[in-house]
PDB file of C-alpha atoms in Angstrom:
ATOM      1  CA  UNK A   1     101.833 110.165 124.324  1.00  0.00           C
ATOM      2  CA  UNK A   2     104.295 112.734 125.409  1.00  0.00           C
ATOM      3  CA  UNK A   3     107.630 113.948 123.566  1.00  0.00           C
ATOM      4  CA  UNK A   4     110.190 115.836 125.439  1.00  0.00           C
ATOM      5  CA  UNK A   5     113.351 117.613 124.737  1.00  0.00           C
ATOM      6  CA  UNK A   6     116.306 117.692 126.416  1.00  0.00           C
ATOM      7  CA  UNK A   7     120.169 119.365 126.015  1.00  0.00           C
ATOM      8  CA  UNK A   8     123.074 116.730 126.277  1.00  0.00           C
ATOM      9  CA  UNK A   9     126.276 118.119 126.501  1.00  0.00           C
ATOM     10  CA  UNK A  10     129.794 115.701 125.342  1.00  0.00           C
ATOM     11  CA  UNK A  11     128.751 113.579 122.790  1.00  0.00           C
ATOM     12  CA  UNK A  12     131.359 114.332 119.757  1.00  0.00           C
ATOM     13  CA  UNK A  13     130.457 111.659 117.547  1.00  0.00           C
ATOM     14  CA  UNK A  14     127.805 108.696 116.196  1.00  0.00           C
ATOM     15  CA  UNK A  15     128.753 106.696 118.048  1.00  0.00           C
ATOM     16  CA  UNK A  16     127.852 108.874 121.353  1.00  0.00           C
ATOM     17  CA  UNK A  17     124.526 108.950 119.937  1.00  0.00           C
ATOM     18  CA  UNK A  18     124.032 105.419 119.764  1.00  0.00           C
ATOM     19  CA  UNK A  19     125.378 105.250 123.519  1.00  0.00           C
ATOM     20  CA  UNK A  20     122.774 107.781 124.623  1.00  0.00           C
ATOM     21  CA  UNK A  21     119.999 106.043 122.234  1.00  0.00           C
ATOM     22  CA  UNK A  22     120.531 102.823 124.195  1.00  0.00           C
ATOM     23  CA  UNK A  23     120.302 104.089 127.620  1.00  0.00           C
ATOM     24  CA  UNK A  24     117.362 106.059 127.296  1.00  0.00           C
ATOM     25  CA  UNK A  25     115.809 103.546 125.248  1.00  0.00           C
ATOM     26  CA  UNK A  26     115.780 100.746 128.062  1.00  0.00           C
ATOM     27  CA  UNK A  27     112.726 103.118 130.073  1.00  0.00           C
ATOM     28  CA  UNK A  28     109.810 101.843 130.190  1.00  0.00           C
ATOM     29  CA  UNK A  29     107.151 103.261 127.862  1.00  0.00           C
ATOM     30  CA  UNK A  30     109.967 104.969 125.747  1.00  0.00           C
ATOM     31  CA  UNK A  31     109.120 104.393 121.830  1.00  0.00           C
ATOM     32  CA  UNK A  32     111.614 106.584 120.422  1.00  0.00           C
ATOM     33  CA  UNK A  33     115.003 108.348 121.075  1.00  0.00           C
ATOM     34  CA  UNK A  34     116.160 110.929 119.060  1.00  0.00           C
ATOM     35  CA  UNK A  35     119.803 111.893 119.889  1.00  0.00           C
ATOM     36  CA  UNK A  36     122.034 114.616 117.937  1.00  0.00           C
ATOM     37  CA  UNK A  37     125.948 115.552 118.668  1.00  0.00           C
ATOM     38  CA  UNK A  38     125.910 118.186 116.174  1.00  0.00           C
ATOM     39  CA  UNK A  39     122.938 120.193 118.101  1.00  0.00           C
ATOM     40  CA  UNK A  40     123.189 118.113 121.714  1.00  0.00           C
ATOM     41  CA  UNK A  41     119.868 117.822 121.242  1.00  0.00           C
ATOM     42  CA  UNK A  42     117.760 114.790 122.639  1.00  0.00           C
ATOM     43  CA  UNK A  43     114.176 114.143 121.576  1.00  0.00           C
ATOM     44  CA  UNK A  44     112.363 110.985 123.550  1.00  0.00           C
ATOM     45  CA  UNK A  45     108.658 109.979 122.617  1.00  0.00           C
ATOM     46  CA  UNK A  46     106.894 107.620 124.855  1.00  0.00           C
ATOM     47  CA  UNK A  47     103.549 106.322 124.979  1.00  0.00           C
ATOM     48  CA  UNK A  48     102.551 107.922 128.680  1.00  0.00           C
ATOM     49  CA  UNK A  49     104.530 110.536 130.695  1.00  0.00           C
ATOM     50  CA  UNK A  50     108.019 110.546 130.240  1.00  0.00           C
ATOM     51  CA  UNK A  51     110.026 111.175 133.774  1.00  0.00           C
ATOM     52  CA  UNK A  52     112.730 113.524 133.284  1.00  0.00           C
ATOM     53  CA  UNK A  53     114.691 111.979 136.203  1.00  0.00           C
ATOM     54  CA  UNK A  54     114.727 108.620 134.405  1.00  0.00           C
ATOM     55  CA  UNK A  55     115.889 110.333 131.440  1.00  0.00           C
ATOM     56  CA  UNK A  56     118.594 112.317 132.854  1.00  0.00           C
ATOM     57  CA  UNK A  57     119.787 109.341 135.154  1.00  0.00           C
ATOM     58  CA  UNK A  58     119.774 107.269 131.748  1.00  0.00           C
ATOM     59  CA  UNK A  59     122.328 109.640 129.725  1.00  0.00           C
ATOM     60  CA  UNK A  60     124.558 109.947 132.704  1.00  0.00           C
ATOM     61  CA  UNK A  61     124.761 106.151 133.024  1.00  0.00           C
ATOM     62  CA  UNK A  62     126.021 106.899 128.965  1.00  0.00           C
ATOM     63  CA  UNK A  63     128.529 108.869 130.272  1.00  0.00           C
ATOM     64  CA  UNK A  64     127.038 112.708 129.358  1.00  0.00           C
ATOM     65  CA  UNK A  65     125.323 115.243 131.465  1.00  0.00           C
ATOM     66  CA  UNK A  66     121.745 116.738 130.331  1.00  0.00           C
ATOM     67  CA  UNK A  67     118.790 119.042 131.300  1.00  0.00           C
ATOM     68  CA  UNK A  68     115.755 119.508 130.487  1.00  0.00           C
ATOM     69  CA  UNK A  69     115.245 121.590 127.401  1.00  0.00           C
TER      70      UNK A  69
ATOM     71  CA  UNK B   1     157.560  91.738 116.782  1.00  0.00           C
ATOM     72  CA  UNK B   2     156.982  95.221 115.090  1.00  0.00           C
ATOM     73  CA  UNK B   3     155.446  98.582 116.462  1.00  0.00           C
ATOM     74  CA  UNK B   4     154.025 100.691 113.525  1.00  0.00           C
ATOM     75  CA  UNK B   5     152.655 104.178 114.421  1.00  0.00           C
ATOM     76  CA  UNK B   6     149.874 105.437 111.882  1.00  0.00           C
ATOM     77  CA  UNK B   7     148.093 108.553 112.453  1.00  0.00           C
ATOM     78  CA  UNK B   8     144.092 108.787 112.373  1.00  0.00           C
ATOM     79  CA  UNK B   9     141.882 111.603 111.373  1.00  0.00           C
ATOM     80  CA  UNK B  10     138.556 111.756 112.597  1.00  0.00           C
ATOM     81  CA  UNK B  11     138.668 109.883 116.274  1.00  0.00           C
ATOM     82  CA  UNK B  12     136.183 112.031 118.348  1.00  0.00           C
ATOM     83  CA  UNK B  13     136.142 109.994 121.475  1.00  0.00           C
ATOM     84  CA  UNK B  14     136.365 106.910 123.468  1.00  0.00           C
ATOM     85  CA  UNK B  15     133.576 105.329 121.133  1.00  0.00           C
ATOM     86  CA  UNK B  16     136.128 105.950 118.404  1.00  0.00           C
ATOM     87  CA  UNK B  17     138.976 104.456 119.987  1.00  0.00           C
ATOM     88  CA  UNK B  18     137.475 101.828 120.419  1.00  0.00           C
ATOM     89  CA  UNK B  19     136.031 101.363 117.066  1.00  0.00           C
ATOM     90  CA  UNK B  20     139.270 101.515 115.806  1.00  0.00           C
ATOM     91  CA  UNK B  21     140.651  99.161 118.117  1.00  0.00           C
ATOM     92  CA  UNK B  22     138.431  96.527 117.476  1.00  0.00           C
ATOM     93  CA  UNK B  23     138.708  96.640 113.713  1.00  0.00           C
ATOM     94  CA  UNK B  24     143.077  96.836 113.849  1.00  0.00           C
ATOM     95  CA  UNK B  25     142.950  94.227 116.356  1.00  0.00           C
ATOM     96  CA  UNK B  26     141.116  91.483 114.339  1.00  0.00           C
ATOM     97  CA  UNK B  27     143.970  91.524 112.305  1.00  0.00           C
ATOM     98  CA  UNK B  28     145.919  88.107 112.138  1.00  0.00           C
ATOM     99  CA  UNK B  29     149.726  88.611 114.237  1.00  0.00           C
ATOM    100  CA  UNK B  30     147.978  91.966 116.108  1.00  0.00           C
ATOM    101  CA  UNK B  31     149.333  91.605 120.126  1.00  0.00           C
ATOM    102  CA  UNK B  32     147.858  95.186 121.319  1.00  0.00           C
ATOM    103  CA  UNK B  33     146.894  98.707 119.581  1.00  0.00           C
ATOM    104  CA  UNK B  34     146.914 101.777 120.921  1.00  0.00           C
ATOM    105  CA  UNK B  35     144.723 104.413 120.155  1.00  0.00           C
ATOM    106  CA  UNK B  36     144.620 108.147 121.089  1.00  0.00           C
ATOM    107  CA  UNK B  37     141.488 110.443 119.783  1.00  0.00           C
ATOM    108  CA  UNK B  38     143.712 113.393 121.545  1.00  0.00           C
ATOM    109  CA  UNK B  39     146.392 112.763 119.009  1.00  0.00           C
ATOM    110  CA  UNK B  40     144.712 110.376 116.540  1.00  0.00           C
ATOM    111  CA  UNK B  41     147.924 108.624 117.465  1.00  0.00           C
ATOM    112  CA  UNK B  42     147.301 104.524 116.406  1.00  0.00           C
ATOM    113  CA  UNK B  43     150.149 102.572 117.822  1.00  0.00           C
ATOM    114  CA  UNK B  44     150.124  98.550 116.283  1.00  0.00           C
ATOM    115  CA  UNK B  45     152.139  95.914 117.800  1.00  0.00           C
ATOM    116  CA  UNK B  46     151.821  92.450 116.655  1.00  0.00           C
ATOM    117  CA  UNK B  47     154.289  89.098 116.278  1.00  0.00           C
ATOM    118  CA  UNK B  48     155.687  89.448 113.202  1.00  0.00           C
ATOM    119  CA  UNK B  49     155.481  92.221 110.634  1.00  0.00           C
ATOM    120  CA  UNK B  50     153.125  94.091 109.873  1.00  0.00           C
ATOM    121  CA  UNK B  51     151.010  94.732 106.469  1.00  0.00           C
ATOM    122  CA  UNK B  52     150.117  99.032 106.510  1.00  0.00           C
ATOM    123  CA  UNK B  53     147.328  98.127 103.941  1.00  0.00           C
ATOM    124  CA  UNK B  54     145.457  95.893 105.906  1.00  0.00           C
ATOM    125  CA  UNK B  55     145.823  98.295 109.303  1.00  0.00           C
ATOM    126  CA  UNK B  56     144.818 101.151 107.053  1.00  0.00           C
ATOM    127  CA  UNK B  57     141.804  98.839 105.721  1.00  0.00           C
ATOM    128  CA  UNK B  58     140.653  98.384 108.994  1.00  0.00           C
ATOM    129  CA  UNK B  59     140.844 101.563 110.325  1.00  0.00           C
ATOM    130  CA  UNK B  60     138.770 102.087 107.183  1.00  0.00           C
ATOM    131  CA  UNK B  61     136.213 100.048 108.193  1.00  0.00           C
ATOM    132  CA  UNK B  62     135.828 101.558 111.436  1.00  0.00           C
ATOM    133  CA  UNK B  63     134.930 104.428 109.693  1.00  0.00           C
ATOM    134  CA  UNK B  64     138.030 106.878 109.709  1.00  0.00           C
ATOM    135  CA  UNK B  65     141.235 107.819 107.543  1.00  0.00           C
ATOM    136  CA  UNK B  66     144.827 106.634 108.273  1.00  0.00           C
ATOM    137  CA  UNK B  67     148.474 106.960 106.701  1.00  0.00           C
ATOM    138  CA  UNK B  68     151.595 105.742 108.132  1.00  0.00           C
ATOM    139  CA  UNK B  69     153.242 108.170 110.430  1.00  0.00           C
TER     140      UNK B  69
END
């Protein structure tokens, strides 16, 4: 199991959140996304090795920019 | 037709917009709304005319404040 962290700037609101939880939810092997617009912060578990690139291509595709945190 | 102009607090985003536009929209006689997180500007057009308490209802229910502007 691995959990990483990451730093997502733009989301204002829930409901970018739920955008964000979506995307990144759809990779493989992901069990849980935890996403935060009050600290930008985004916490994914997943039952292997998580691949940053997959996770980073994922909130784009939601419309924010991240990095690793 | 009427045009009624309502101002929203609380819009953060596109998400939001379109929360609210969704909600204002299912409203019987509704042709188009307009809505602006910039200037939580909410602009309702529909056939006939139009009932403030149910547009402020809905807004409601999408999870933000309104009065008539």
């Amino acid at each position: 199991m691995a959990v990483n962290e990451y730093l997502v700037t733009g989301m204002t609101c829930g409901h970018c959140e739920m955008s964000v939880r979506e995307e990144v939810g759809e990779i493989d092997g992901v069990t849980d996304v935890q996403a935060s617009h009050e600290t930008g912060k985004l916490v994914v578990t997943a039952a292997g090795d998580i691949d940053d690139a997959r996770v980073l291509a994922a909130v784009q595709e939601a419309g924010y920019a991240a990095e690793r945190a």
